[in-house]
Amino acid sequence: MVANEPQQAAHVAAPAPADGHVTLRPPCAQDGRRVYDAVRTWGGLDVNSAYAYLLACDRFAAQCSLAERDGELLGFVVGLAPSDTPHTLFVWQVAVAPAGRGLGLAGRLVDDILARDPARYRFVEAHVGPTNQASMRLFEGLARRHDAPFEAREDYPAAWFPNGHDAECLVRIGPLREQGETP
């Protein structure tokens, strides 16, 4: 391999069907720029570096999901699997384009990640700002769909953030039931 030569991607995005249906899939490295552009365009989220989204879409694709319709990005979830809690999916960012709102995409995207490896994840966690009612409803709905306990508590106080950022609540859902497990 020659230095500074791009490496072949580990996986490549499959073409989306051109039938108007929404397709959910794990991202690939080439999607990093699209996700970065979406965060900047759609608003409502802290914009991280383009490199952070490229890395998430490439190295953490198993914890991420994209929604597309006719090749248009409609939504995404960027998640992580914390090393100290390997059975937890930490949802870092969720966004849905104006064209995808009202379709339940945010919940479907999280469920897509969980369904890919149902024995792995027993908990879902996320940080949610106190005024972000849409995200709170998303995670409350996820807990109901999975018949799992829901807990929210302040985790990062506002004083820890620069520029008047709100405090962040830690939302925790679980334990999730494994397929076939009864309450």
PDB file of C-alpha atoms in Angstrom:
ATOM      1  CA  MET A   1       0.000   0.000   0.000  1.00  0.00           C
ATOM      2  CA  VAL A   2       1.249   3.476  -0.864  1.00  0.00           C
ATOM      3  CA  ALA A   3       1.074   6.157   1.838  1.00  0.00           C
ATOM      4  CA  ASN A   4      -1.769   8.678   1.469  1.00  0.00           C
ATOM      5  CA  GLU A   5      -3.642   6.375  -0.889  1.00  0.00           C
ATOM      6  CA  PRO A   6      -7.293   5.843   0.094  1.00  0.00           C
ATOM      7  CA  GLN A   7      -8.048   2.378   1.379  1.00  0.00           C
ATOM      8  CA  GLN A   8     -10.843   0.269  -0.054  1.00  0.00           C
ATOM      9  CA  ALA A   9     -13.967   0.593   2.088  1.00  0.00           C
ATOM     10  CA  ALA A  10     -14.826  -2.424   4.231  1.00  0.00           C
ATOM     11  CA  HIS A  11     -18.382  -2.338   2.922  1.00  0.00           C
ATOM     12  CA  VAL A  12     -20.153  -0.243   0.350  1.00  0.00           C
ATOM     13  CA  ALA A  13     -23.670   1.131   0.423  1.00  0.00           C
ATOM     14  CA  ALA A  14     -26.144  -1.017  -1.453  1.00  0.00           C
ATOM     15  CA  PRO A  15     -28.290   0.890  -3.926  1.00  0.00           C
ATOM     16  CA  ALA A  16     -31.638   1.867  -2.425  1.00  0.00           C
ATOM     17  CA  PRO A  17     -34.785   0.662  -4.171  1.00  0.00           C
ATOM     18  CA  ALA A  18     -36.374   3.279  -6.418  1.00  0.00           C
ATOM     19  CA  ASP A  19     -39.938   2.435  -5.367  1.00  0.00           C
ATOM     20  CA  GLY A  20     -40.577   5.144  -2.780  1.00  0.00           C
ATOM     21  CA  HIS A  21     -40.114   2.818   0.193  1.00  0.00           C
ATOM     22  CA  VAL A  22     -37.888   3.768   3.090  1.00  0.00           C
ATOM     23  CA  THR A  23     -34.805   1.585   3.444  1.00  0.00           C
ATOM     24  CA  LEU A  24     -32.934   1.209   6.726  1.00  0.00           C
ATOM     25  CA  ARG A  25     -29.310   0.092   6.666  1.00  0.00           C
ATOM     26  CA  PRO A  26     -25.995   0.354   8.463  1.00  0.00           C
ATOM     27  CA  PRO A  27     -23.854   3.181   7.089  1.00  0.00           C
ATOM     28  CA  CYS A  28     -20.509   2.868   5.345  1.00  0.00           C
ATOM     29  CA  ALA A  29     -17.539   5.231   5.263  1.00  0.00           C
ATOM     30  CA  GLN A  30     -18.871   7.068   2.215  1.00  0.00           C
ATOM     31  CA  ASP A  31     -21.961   8.073   4.220  1.00  0.00           C
ATOM     32  CA  GLY A  32     -19.955  10.113   6.737  1.00  0.00           C
ATOM     33  CA  ARG A  33     -20.073  13.258   4.608  1.00  0.00           C
ATOM     34  CA  ARG A  34     -23.823  12.894   4.015  1.00  0.00           C
ATOM     35  CA  VAL A  35     -24.476  12.598   7.748  1.00  0.00           C
ATOM     36  CA  TYR A  36     -22.244  15.611   8.480  1.00  0.00           C
ATOM     37  CA  ASP A  37     -24.042  17.676   5.828  1.00  0.00           C
ATOM     38  CA  ALA A  38     -27.428  16.573   7.205  1.00  0.00           C
ATOM     39  CA  VAL A  39     -26.552  17.675  10.748  1.00  0.00           C
ATOM     40  CA  ARG A  40     -25.492  21.081   9.430  1.00  0.00           C
ATOM     41  CA  THR A  41     -28.571  21.452   7.194  1.00  0.00           C
ATOM     42  CA  TRP A  42     -31.365  19.974   9.324  1.00  0.00           C
ATOM     43  CA  GLY A  43     -30.333  21.775  12.524  1.00  0.00           C
ATOM     44  CA  GLY A  44     -31.229  20.908  16.095  1.00  0.00           C
ATOM     45  CA  LEU A  45     -28.037  18.977  16.906  1.00  0.00           C
ATOM     46  CA  ASP A  46     -24.549  19.939  17.973  1.00  0.00           C
ATOM     47  CA  VAL A  47     -22.426  19.762  14.818  1.00  0.00           C
ATOM     48  CA  ASN A  48     -19.341  17.626  15.294  1.00  0.00           C
ATOM     49  CA  SER A  49     -16.400  17.408  12.908  1.00  0.00           C
ATOM     50  CA  ALA A  50     -16.784  15.769   9.515  1.00  0.00           C
ATOM     51  CA  TYR A  51     -14.140  13.303  10.692  1.00  0.00           C
ATOM     52  CA  ALA A  52     -16.306  12.273  13.675  1.00  0.00           C
ATOM     53  CA  TYR A  53     -19.179  11.328  11.341  1.00  0.00           C
ATOM     54  CA  LEU A  54     -16.851   9.557   8.908  1.00  0.00           C
ATOM     55  CA  LEU A  55     -15.411   7.552  11.792  1.00  0.00           C
ATOM     56  CA  ALA A  56     -18.870   6.724  13.176  1.00  0.00           C
ATOM     57  CA  CYS A  57     -20.144   5.553   9.781  1.00  0.00           C
ATOM     58  CA  ASP A  58     -17.035   3.464   9.162  1.00  0.00           C
ATOM     59  CA  ARG A  59     -15.742   2.087  12.469  1.00  0.00           C
ATOM     60  CA  PHE A  60     -19.003   2.123  14.464  1.00  0.00           C
ATOM     61  CA  ALA A  61     -21.428   1.170  11.677  1.00  0.00           C
ATOM     62  CA  ALA A  62     -22.865  -1.702  13.743  1.00  0.00           C
ATOM     63  CA  GLN A  63     -24.228   0.880  16.194  1.00  0.00           C
ATOM     64  CA  CYS A  64     -25.563   3.241  13.502  1.00  0.00           C
ATOM     65  CA  SER A  65     -28.439   3.219  11.031  1.00  0.00           C
ATOM     66  CA  LEU A  66     -29.501   5.319   8.038  1.00  0.00           C
ATOM     67  CA  ALA A  67     -32.961   5.773   6.511  1.00  0.00           C
ATOM     68  CA  GLU A  68     -33.188   6.493   2.783  1.00  0.00           C
ATOM     69  CA  ARG A  69     -35.927   6.849   0.202  1.00  0.00           C
ATOM     70  CA  ASP A  70     -35.053   6.940  -3.478  1.00  0.00           C
ATOM     71  CA  GLY A  71     -31.427   7.694  -2.558  1.00  0.00           C
ATOM     72  CA  GLU A  72     -32.335  10.655  -0.314  1.00  0.00           C
ATOM     73  CA  LEU A  73     -31.104  10.552   3.288  1.00  0.00           C
ATOM     74  CA  LEU A  74     -34.168  10.859   5.535  1.00  0.00           C
ATOM     75  CA  GLY A  75     -32.675  10.131   8.924  1.00  0.00           C
ATOM     76  CA  PHE A  76     -29.900   8.571  10.907  1.00  0.00           C
ATOM     77  CA  VAL A  77     -28.881   7.329  14.318  1.00  0.00           C
ATOM     78  CA  VAL A  78     -25.262   7.473  15.435  1.00  0.00           C
ATOM     79  CA  GLY A  79     -24.680   5.116  18.332  1.00  0.00           C
ATOM     80  CA  LEU A  80     -21.758   3.752  20.282  1.00  0.00           C
ATOM     81  CA  ALA A  81     -21.089   0.653  22.368  1.00  0.00           C
ATOM     82  CA  PRO A  82     -19.338   1.895  25.525  1.00  0.00           C
ATOM     83  CA  SER A  83     -16.381  -0.313  26.472  1.00  0.00           C
ATOM     84  CA  ASP A  84     -17.372  -0.343  30.154  1.00  0.00           C
ATOM     85  CA  THR A  85     -20.969  -1.402  29.402  1.00  0.00           C
ATOM     86  CA  PRO A  86     -20.734  -3.731  26.372  1.00  0.00           C
ATOM     87  CA  HIS A  87     -24.426  -4.709  26.489  1.00  0.00           C
ATOM     88  CA  THR A  88     -25.522  -1.085  26.133  1.00  0.00           C
ATOM     89  CA  LEU A  89     -26.295   0.821  22.950  1.00  0.00           C
ATOM     90  CA  PHE A  90     -25.528   4.483  23.634  1.00  0.00           C
ATOM     91  CA  VAL A  91     -27.482   6.644  21.180  1.00  0.00           C
ATOM     92  CA  TRP A  92     -25.279   9.666  20.495  1.00  0.00           C
ATOM     93  CA  GLN A  93     -27.314  11.518  17.861  1.00  0.00           C
ATOM     94  CA  VAL A  94     -30.680  11.029  16.167  1.00  0.00           C
ATOM     95  CA  ALA A  95     -31.950  13.185  13.328  1.00  0.00           C
ATOM     96  CA  VAL A  96     -34.796  13.012  10.825  1.00  0.00           C
ATOM     97  CA  ALA A  97     -35.074  15.251   7.767  1.00  0.00           C
ATOM     98  CA  PRO A  98     -38.185  17.403   7.384  1.00  0.00           C
ATOM     99  CA  ALA A  99     -39.257  15.085   4.525  1.00  0.00           C
ATOM    100  CA  GLY A 100     -39.081  12.064   6.851  1.00  0.00           C
ATOM    101  CA  ARG A 101     -40.904  13.437   9.869  1.00  0.00           C
ATOM    102  CA  GLY A 102     -44.139  11.804  10.936  1.00  0.00           C
ATOM    103  CA  LEU A 103     -43.049   8.354   9.709  1.00  0.00           C
ATOM    104  CA  GLY A 104     -41.744   7.073  13.049  1.00  0.00           C
ATOM    105  CA  LEU A 105     -38.256   6.891  11.570  1.00  0.00           C
ATOM    106  CA  ALA A 106     -36.308   7.738  14.729  1.00  0.00           C
ATOM    107  CA  GLY A 107     -37.746   4.762  16.597  1.00  0.00           C
ATOM    108  CA  ARG A 108     -37.428   2.490  13.568  1.00  0.00           C
ATOM    109  CA  LEU A 109     -33.754   3.432  13.222  1.00  0.00           C
ATOM    110  CA  VAL A 110     -32.983   2.541  16.852  1.00  0.00           C
ATOM    111  CA  ASP A 111     -34.987  -0.689  16.536  1.00  0.00           C
ATOM    112  CA  ASP A 112     -33.010  -1.517  13.365  1.00  0.00           C
ATOM    113  CA  ILE A 113     -29.735  -1.391  15.307  1.00  0.00           C
ATOM    114  CA  LEU A 114     -31.158  -3.499  18.151  1.00  0.00           C
ATOM    115  CA  ALA A 115     -32.625  -6.083  15.755  1.00  0.00           C
ATOM    116  CA  ARG A 116     -29.292  -6.687  14.017  1.00  0.00           C
ATOM    117  CA  ASP A 117     -27.846  -8.232  17.198  1.00  0.00           C
ATOM    118  CA  PRO A 118     -30.720  -8.855  19.640  1.00  0.00           C
ATOM    119  CA  ALA A 119     -28.667 -10.921  22.098  1.00  0.00           C
ATOM    120  CA  ARG A 120     -26.046  -8.178  22.474  1.00  0.00           C
ATOM    121  CA  TYR A 121     -28.022  -5.202  23.726  1.00  0.00           C
ATOM    122  CA  ARG A 122     -29.773  -5.303  27.091  1.00  0.00           C
ATOM    123  CA  PHE A 123     -29.879  -1.519  27.612  1.00  0.00           C
ATOM    124  CA  VAL A 124     -30.235   1.657  25.563  1.00  0.00           C
ATOM    125  CA  GLU A 125     -28.859   4.931  26.901  1.00  0.00           C
ATOM    126  CA  ALA A 126     -28.768   8.487  25.607  1.00  0.00           C
ATOM    127  CA  HIS A 127     -28.250  12.018  26.818  1.00  0.00           C
ATOM    128  CA  VAL A 128     -31.258  14.276  26.294  1.00  0.00           C
ATOM    129  CA  GLY A 129     -31.565  17.991  26.997  1.00  0.00           C
ATOM    130  CA  PRO A 130     -34.371  18.978  29.385  1.00  0.00           C
ATOM    131  CA  THR A 131     -36.340  20.814  26.683  1.00  0.00           C
ATOM    132  CA  ASN A 132     -35.983  18.110  24.011  1.00  0.00           C
ATOM    133  CA  GLN A 133     -39.475  16.649  24.244  1.00  0.00           C
ATOM    134  CA  ALA A 134     -39.211  14.862  20.870  1.00  0.00           C
ATOM    135  CA  SER A 135     -36.220  12.820  22.044  1.00  0.00           C
ATOM    136  CA  MET A 136     -37.844  12.112  25.389  1.00  0.00           C
ATOM    137  CA  ARG A 137     -40.956  10.799  23.565  1.00  0.00           C
ATOM    138  CA  LEU A 138     -38.712   8.700  21.291  1.00  0.00           C
ATOM    139  CA  PHE A 139     -37.067   6.945  24.231  1.00  0.00           C
ATOM    140  CA  GLU A 140     -40.286   6.584  26.240  1.00  0.00           C
ATOM    141  CA  GLY A 141     -41.845   4.945  23.162  1.00  0.00           C
ATOM    142  CA  LEU A 142     -38.847   2.656  22.766  1.00  0.00           C
ATOM    143  CA  ALA A 143     -39.250   1.520  26.384  1.00  0.00           C
ATOM    144  CA  ARG A 144     -42.969   0.825  25.800  1.00  0.00           C
ATOM    145  CA  ARG A 145     -42.335  -1.133  22.573  1.00  0.00           C
ATOM    146  CA  HIS A 146     -39.744  -3.272  24.327  1.00  0.00           C
ATOM    147  CA  ASP A 147     -41.759  -3.541  27.566  1.00  0.00           C
ATOM    148  CA  ALA A 148     -38.692  -2.302  29.433  1.00  0.00           C
ATOM    149  CA  PRO A 149     -38.183   0.070  32.373  1.00  0.00           C
ATOM    150  CA  PHE A 150     -37.465   3.735  31.584  1.00  0.00           C
ATOM    151  CA  GLU A 151     -35.343   5.997  33.775  1.00  0.00           C
ATOM    152  CA  ALA A 152     -34.191   9.610  33.280  1.00  0.00           C
ATOM    153  CA  ARG A 153     -31.939  11.578  35.612  1.00  0.00           C
ATOM    154  CA  GLU A 154     -29.660  14.604  35.336  1.00  0.00           C
ATOM    155  CA  ASP A 155     -26.196  13.393  34.414  1.00  0.00           C
ATOM    156  CA  TYR A 156     -24.174  16.323  33.050  1.00  0.00           C
ATOM    157  CA  PRO A 157     -24.945  19.673  34.724  1.00  0.00           C
ATOM    158  CA  ALA A 158     -25.049  22.818  32.596  1.00  0.00           C
ATOM    159  CA  ALA A 159     -21.914  24.135  34.353  1.00  0.00           C
ATOM    160  CA  TRP A 160     -19.855  21.417  32.654  1.00  0.00           C
ATOM    161  CA  PHE A 161     -20.674  22.829  29.194  1.00  0.00           C
ATOM    162  CA  PRO A 162     -19.509  26.051  27.532  1.00  0.00           C
ATOM    163  CA  ASN A 163     -21.744  28.729  26.039  1.00  0.00           C
ATOM    164  CA  GLY A 164     -24.931  28.268  28.045  1.00  0.00           C
ATOM    165  CA  HIS A 165     -25.551  24.655  26.980  1.00  0.00           C
ATOM    166  CA  ASP A 166     -28.397  23.019  28.901  1.00  0.00           C
ATOM    167  CA  ALA A 167     -27.841  20.202  31.368  1.00  0.00           C
ATOM    168  CA  GLU A 168     -28.140  16.711  29.918  1.00  0.00           C
ATOM    169  CA  CYS A 169     -30.290  13.944  31.378  1.00  0.00           C
ATOM    170  CA  LEU A 170     -29.174  10.345  31.084  1.00  0.00           C
ATOM    171  CA  VAL A 171     -32.015   8.247  29.726  1.00  0.00           C
ATOM    172  CA  ARG A 172     -31.699   4.512  30.400  1.00  0.00           C
ATOM    173  CA  ILE A 173     -34.004   1.839  29.030  1.00  0.00           C
ATOM    174  CA  GLY A 174     -33.737  -1.757  30.075  1.00  0.00           C
ATOM    175  CA  PRO A 175     -33.143  -4.453  30.614  1.00  0.00           C
ATOM    176  CA  LEU A 176     -34.496  -5.260  27.169  1.00  0.00           C
ATOM    177  CA  ARG A 177     -35.909  -8.713  26.716  1.00  0.00           C
ATOM    178  CA  GLU A 178     -34.183 -11.151  24.414  1.00  0.00           C
ATOM    179  CA  GLN A 179     -36.290 -12.597  21.605  1.00  0.00           C
ATOM    180  CA  GLY A 180     -38.615 -15.223  23.011  1.00  0.00           C
ATOM    181  CA  GLU A 181     -38.034 -14.090  26.606  1.00  0.00           C
ATOM    182  CA  THR A 182     -41.240 -13.548  28.567  1.00  0.00           C
ATOM    183  CA  PRO A 183     -41.795 -11.001  31.333  1.00  0.00           C
TER     184      PRO A 183
END
